[in-house]
PDB file of C-alpha atoms in Angstrom:
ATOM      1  CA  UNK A   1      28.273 -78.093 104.851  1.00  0.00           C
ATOM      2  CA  UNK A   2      26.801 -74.564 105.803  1.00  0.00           C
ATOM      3  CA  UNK A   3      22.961 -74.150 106.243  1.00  0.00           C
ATOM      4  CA  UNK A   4      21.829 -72.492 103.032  1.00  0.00           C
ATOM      5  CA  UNK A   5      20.053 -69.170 103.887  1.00  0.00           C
ATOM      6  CA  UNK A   6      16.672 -69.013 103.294  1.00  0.00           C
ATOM      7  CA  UNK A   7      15.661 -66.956 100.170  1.00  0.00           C
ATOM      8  CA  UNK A   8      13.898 -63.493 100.160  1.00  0.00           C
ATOM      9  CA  UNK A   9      12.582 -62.728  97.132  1.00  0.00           C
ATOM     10  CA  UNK A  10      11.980 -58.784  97.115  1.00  0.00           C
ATOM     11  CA  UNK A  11      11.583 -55.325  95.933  1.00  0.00           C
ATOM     12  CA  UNK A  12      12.838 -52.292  97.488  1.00  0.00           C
ATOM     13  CA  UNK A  13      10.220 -49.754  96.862  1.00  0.00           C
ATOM     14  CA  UNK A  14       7.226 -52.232  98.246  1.00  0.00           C
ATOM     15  CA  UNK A  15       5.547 -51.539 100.962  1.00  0.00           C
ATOM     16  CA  UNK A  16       5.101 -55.350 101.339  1.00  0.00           C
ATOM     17  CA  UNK A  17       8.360 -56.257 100.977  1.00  0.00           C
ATOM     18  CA  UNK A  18       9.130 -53.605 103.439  1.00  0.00           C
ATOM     19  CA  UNK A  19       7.129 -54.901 105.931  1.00  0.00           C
ATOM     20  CA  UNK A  20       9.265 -58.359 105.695  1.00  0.00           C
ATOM     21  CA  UNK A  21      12.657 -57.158 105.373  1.00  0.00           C
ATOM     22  CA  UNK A  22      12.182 -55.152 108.689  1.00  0.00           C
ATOM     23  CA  UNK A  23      10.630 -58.144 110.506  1.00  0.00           C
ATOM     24  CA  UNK A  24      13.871 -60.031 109.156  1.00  0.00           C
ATOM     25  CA  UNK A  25      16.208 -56.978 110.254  1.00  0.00           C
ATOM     26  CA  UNK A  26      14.256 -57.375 113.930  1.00  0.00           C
ATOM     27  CA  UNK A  27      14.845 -60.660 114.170  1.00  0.00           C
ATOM     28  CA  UNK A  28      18.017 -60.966 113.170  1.00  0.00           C
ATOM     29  CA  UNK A  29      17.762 -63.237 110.434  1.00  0.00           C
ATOM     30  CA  UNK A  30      20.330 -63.363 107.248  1.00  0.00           C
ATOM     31  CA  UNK A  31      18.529 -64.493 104.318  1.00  0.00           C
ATOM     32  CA  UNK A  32      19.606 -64.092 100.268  1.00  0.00           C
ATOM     33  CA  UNK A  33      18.434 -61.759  99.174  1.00  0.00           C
ATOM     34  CA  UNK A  34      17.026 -61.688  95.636  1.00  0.00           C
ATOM     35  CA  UNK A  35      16.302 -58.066  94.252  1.00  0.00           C
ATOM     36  CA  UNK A  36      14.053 -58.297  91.235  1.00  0.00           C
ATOM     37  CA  UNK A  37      11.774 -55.993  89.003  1.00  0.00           C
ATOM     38  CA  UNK A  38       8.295 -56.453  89.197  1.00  0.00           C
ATOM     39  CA  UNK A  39       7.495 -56.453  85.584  1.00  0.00           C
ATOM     40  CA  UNK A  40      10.415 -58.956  84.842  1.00  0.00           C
ATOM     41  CA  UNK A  41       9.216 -62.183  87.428  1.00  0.00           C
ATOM     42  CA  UNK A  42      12.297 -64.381  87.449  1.00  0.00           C
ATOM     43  CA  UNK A  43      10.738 -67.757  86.891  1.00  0.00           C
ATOM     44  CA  UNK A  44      12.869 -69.237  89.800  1.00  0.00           C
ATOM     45  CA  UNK A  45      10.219 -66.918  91.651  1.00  0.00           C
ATOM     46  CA  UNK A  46       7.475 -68.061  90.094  1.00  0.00           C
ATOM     47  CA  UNK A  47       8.347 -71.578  90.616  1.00  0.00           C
ATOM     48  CA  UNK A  48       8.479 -70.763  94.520  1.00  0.00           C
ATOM     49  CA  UNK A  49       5.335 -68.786  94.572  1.00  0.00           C
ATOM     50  CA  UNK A  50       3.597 -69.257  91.132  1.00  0.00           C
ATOM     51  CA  UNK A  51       1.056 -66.317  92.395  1.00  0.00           C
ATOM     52  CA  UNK A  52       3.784 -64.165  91.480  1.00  0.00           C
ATOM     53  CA  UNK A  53       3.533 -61.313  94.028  1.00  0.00           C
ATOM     54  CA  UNK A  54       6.431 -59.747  96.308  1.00  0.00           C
ATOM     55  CA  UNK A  55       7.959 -61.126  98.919  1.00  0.00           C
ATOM     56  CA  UNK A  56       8.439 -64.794  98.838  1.00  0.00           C
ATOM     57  CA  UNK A  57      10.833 -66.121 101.715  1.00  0.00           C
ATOM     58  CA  UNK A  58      11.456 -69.553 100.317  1.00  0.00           C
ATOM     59  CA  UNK A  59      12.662 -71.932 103.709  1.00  0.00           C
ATOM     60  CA  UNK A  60      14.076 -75.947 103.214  1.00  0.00           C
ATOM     61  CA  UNK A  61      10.548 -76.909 104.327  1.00  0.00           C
ATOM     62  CA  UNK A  62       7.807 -74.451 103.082  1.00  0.00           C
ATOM     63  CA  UNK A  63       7.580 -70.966 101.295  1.00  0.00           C
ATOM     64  CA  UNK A  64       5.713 -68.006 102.828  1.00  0.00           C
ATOM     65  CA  UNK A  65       3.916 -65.543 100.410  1.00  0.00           C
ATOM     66  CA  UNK A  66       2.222 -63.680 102.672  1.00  0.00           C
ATOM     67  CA  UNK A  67       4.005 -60.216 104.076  1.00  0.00           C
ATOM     68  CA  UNK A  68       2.023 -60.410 107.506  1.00  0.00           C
ATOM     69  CA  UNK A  69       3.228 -64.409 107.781  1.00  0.00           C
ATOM     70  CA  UNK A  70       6.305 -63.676 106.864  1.00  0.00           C
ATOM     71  CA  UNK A  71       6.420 -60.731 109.818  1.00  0.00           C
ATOM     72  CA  UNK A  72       5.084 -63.759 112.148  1.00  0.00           C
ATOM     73  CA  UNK A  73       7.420 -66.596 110.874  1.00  0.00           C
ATOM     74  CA  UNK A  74      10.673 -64.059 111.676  1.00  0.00           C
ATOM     75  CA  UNK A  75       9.275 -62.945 115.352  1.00  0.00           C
ATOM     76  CA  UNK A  76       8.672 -66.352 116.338  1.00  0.00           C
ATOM     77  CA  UNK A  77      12.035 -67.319 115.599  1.00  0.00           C
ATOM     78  CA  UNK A  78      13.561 -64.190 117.838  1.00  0.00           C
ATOM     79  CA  UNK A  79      11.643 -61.265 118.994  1.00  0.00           C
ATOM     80  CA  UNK A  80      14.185 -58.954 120.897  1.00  0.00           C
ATOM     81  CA  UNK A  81      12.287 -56.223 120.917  1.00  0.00           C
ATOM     82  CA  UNK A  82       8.720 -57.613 121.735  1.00  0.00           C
ATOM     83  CA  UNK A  83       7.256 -56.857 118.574  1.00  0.00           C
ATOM     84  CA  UNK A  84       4.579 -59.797 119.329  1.00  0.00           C
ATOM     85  CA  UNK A  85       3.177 -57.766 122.630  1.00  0.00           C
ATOM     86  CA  UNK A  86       0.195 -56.562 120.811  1.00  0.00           C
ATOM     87  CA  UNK A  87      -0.028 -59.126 118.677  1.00  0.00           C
ATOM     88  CA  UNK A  88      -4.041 -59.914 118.468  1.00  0.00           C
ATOM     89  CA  UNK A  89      -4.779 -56.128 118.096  1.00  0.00           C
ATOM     90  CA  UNK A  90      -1.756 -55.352 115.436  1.00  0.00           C
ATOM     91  CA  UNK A  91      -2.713 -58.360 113.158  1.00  0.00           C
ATOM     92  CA  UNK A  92      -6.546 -56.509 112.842  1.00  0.00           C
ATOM     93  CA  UNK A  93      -4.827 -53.254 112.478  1.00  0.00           C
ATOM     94  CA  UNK A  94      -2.494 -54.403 109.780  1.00  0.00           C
ATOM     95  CA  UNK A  95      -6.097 -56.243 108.369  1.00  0.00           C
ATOM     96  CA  UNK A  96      -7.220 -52.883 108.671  1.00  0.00           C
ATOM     97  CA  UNK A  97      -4.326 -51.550 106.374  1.00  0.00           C
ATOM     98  CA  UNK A  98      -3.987 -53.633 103.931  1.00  0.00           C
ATOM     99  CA  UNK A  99      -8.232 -54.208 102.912  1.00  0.00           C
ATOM    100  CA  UNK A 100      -9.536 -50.565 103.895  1.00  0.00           C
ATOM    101  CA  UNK A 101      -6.635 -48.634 103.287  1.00  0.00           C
ATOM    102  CA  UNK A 102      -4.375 -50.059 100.749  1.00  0.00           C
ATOM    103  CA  UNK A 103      -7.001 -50.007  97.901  1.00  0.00           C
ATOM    104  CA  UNK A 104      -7.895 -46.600  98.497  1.00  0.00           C
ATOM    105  CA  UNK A 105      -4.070 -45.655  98.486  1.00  0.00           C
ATOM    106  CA  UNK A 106      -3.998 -47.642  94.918  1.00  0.00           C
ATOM    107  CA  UNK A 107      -6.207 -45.330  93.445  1.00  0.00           C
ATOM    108  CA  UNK A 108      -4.759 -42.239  94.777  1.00  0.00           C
ATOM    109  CA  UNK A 109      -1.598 -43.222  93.953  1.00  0.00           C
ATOM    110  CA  UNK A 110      -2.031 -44.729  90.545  1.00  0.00           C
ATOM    111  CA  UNK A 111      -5.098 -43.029  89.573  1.00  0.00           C
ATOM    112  CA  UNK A 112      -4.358 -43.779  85.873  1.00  0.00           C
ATOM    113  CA  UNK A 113      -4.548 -47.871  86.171  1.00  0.00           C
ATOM    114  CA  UNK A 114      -7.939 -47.402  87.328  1.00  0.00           C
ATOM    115  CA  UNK A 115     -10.609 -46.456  85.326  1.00  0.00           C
ATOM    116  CA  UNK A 116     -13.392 -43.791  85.958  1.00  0.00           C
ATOM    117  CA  UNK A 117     -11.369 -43.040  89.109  1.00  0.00           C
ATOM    118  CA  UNK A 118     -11.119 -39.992  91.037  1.00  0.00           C
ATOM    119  CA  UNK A 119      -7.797 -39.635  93.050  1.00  0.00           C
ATOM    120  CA  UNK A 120      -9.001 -37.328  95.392  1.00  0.00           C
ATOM    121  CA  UNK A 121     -11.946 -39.085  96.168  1.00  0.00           C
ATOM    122  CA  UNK A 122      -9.752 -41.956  97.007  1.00  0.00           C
ATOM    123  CA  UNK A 123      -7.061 -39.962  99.219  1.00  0.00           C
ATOM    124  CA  UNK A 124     -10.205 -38.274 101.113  1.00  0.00           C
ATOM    125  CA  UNK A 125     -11.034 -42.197 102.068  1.00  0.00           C
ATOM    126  CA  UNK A 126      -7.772 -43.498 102.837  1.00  0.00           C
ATOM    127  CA  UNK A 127      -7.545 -40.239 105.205  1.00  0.00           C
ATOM    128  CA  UNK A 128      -9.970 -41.873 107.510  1.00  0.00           C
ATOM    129  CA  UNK A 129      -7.714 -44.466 108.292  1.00  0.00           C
ATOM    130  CA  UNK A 130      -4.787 -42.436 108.966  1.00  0.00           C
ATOM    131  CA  UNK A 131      -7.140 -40.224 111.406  1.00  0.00           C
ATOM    132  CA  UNK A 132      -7.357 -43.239 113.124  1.00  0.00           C
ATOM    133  CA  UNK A 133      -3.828 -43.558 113.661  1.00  0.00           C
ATOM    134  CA  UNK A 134      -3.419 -40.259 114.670  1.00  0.00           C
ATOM    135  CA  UNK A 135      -6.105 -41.156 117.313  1.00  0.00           C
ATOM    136  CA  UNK A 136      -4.228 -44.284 118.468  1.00  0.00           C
ATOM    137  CA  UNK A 137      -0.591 -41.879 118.117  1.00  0.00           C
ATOM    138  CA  UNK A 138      -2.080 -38.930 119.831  1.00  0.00           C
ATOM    139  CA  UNK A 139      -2.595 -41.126 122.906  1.00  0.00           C
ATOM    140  CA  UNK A 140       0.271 -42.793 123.054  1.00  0.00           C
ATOM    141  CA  UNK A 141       4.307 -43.224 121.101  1.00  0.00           C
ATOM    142  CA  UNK A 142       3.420 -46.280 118.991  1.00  0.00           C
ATOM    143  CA  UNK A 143       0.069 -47.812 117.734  1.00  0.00           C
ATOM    144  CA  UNK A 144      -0.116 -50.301 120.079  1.00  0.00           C
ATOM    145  CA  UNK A 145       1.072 -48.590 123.563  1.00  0.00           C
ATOM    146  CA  UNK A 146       4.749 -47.477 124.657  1.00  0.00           C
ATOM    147  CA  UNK A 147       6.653 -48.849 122.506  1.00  0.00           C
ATOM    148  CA  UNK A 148       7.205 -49.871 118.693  1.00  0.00           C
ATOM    149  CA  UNK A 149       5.892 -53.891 117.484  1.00  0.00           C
ATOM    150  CA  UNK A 150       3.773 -54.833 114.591  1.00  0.00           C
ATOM    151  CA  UNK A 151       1.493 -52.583 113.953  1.00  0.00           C
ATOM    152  CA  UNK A 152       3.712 -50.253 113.667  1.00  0.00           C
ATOM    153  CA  UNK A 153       6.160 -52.163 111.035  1.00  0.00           C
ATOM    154  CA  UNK A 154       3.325 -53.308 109.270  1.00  0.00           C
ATOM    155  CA  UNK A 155       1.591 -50.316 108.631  1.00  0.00           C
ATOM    156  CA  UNK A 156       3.998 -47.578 108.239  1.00  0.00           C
ATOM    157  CA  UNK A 157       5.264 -48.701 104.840  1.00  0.00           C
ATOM    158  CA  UNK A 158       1.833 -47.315 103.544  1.00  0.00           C
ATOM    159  CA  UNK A 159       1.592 -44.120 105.419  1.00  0.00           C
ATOM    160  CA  UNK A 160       5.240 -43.518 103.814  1.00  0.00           C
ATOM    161  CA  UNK A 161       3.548 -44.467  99.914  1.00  0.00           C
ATOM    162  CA  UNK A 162       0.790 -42.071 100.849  1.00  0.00           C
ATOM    163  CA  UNK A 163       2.287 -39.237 102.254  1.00  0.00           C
ATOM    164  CA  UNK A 164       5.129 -39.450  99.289  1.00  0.00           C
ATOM    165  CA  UNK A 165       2.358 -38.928  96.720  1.00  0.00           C
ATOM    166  CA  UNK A 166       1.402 -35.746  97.599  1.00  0.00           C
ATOM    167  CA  UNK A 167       3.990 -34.397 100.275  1.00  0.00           C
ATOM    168  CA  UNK A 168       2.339 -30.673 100.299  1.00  0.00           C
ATOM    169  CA  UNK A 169      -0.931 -32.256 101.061  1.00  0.00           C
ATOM    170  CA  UNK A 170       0.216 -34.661 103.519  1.00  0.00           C
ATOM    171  CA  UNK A 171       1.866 -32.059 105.505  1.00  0.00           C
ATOM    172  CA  UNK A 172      -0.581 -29.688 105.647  1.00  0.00           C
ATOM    173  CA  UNK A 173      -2.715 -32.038 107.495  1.00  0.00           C
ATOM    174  CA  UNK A 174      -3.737 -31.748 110.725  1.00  0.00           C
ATOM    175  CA  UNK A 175      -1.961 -35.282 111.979  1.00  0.00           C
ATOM    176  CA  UNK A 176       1.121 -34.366 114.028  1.00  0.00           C
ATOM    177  CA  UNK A 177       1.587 -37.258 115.831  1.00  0.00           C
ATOM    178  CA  UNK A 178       1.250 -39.381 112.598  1.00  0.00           C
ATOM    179  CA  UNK A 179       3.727 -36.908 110.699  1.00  0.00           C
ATOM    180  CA  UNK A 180       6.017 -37.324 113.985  1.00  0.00           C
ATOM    181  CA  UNK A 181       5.744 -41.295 114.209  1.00  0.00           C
ATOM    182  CA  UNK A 182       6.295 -41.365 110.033  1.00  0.00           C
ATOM    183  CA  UNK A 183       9.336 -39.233 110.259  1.00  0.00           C
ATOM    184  CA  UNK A 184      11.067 -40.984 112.844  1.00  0.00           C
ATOM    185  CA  UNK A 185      10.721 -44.432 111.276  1.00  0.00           C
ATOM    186  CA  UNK A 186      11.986 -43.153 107.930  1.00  0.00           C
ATOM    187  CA  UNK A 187      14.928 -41.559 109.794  1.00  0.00           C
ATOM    188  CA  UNK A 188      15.669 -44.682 111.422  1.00  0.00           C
ATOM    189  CA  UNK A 189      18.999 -46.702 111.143  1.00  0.00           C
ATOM    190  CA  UNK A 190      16.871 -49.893 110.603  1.00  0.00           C
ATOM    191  CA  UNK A 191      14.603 -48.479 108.093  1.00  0.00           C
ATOM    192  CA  UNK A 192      18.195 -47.053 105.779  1.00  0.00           C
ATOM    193  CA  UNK A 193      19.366 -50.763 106.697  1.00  0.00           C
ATOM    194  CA  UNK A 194      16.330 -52.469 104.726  1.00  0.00           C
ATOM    195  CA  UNK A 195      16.189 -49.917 102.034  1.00  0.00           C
ATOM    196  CA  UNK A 196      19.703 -50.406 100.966  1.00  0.00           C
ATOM    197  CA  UNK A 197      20.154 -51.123  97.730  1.00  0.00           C
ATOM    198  CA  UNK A 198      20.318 -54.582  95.442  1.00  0.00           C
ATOM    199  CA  UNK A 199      21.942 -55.543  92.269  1.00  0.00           C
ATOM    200  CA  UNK A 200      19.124 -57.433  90.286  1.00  0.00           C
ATOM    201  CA  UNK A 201      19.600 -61.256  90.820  1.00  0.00           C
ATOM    202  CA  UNK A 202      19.553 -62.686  87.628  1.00  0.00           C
ATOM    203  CA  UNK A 203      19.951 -66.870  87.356  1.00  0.00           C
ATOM    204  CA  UNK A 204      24.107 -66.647  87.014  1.00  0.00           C
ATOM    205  CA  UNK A 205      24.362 -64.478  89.860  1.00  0.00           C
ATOM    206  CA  UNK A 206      22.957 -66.713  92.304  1.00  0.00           C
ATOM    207  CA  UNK A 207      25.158 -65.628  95.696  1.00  0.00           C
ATOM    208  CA  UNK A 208      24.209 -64.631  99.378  1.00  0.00           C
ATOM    209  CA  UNK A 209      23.260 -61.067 101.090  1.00  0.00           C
ATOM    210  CA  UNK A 210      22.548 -60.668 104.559  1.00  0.00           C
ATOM    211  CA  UNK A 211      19.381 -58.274 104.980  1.00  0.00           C
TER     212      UNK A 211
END
């Protein structure tokens, strides 16, 4: 009997579901892939991962809930492209994403969840963060040296939900090597591979994708 694929539990637009489909993509590992809508939680999902956030990569012995461990768990397996190299220093910069800059992106974004909340107060923050990329970009082609890994994979997904809210704004910023780095990892073959398009799974369409 064939190996059932693991089980990737995902939505295309998030940036944390991103992050694991391209760490998946890298690694070159197939999994089924289970498109849902966030306000509809399939309760197969919740099952897995009753905390009920996206992704979930459900394996025969465990299930990871965690974007950044699921990045890990798929480069362990096979890292081709050395995505690991940097892998102390990426881990705090995707740390770095994710508590300083993703809640500041929240409120920019989706000013009108939030109440007493002033967008641009927000955006003005979550700049700081991407001045420090363009620091780290300005000095050399990926965030952590010559070449593309982790911090890279883990953090562009953001920059792309940022600069998409306002893409006037973001332009007009003085961050060329940031604007440079963005726009080549959205015009990437691997990054139209992960962003492909899903049917929604529902429970009587339970079949395999590859990612």
């Amino acid at each position: 009997m064939t190996p059932r694929l693991p089980i990737l539990w995902s939505f295309r637009r998030c940036p944390y579901a991103m992050r694991a489909r391209l760490s998946l993509h890298a690694a070159g590992i197939a999994v089924e892939h289970r498109e849902i809508l966030l306000r509809d939680k399939p309760a197969a999902m919740l099952d897995a991962s009753p905390k009920g956030t996206i992704p979930v990569l459900v394996l025969e012995d465990q299930v990871i809930d965690e974007s950044l461990d699921i990045m890990l768990w798929a480069l362990r397996q096979h890292d081709p492209e050395g995505w690991l190299h940097e892998e102390r220093d990426a881990l705090t910069l995707a740390g770095a994403c994710d508590t300083r800059f993703k809640p500041h992106l929240d409120r920019y974004k989706y000013a009108t969840r939030y109440a007493d909340t002033d967008p641009q107060e927000h955006r003005a923050a979550a700049a700081e963060f991407v001045s420090e990329l363009e620091d780290r970009l300005s000095r050399s082609p990926a965030l952590g040296g010559a070449q593309a890994g982790l911090a890279d994979y883990a953090t562009f997904p953001f920059i792309r939900q940022y600069a998409h809210t306002d893409r006037d704004w973001f332009a007009d910023q003085k961050w060329p090597s940031v604007q440079a780095w963005l726009d080549a990892h959205l015009k990437s073959v691997r990054f139209a591979e992960i962003m492909r398009k899903y049917p929604l799974w529902t429970p009587d369409a339970d079949r395999p994708n590859g990612v």
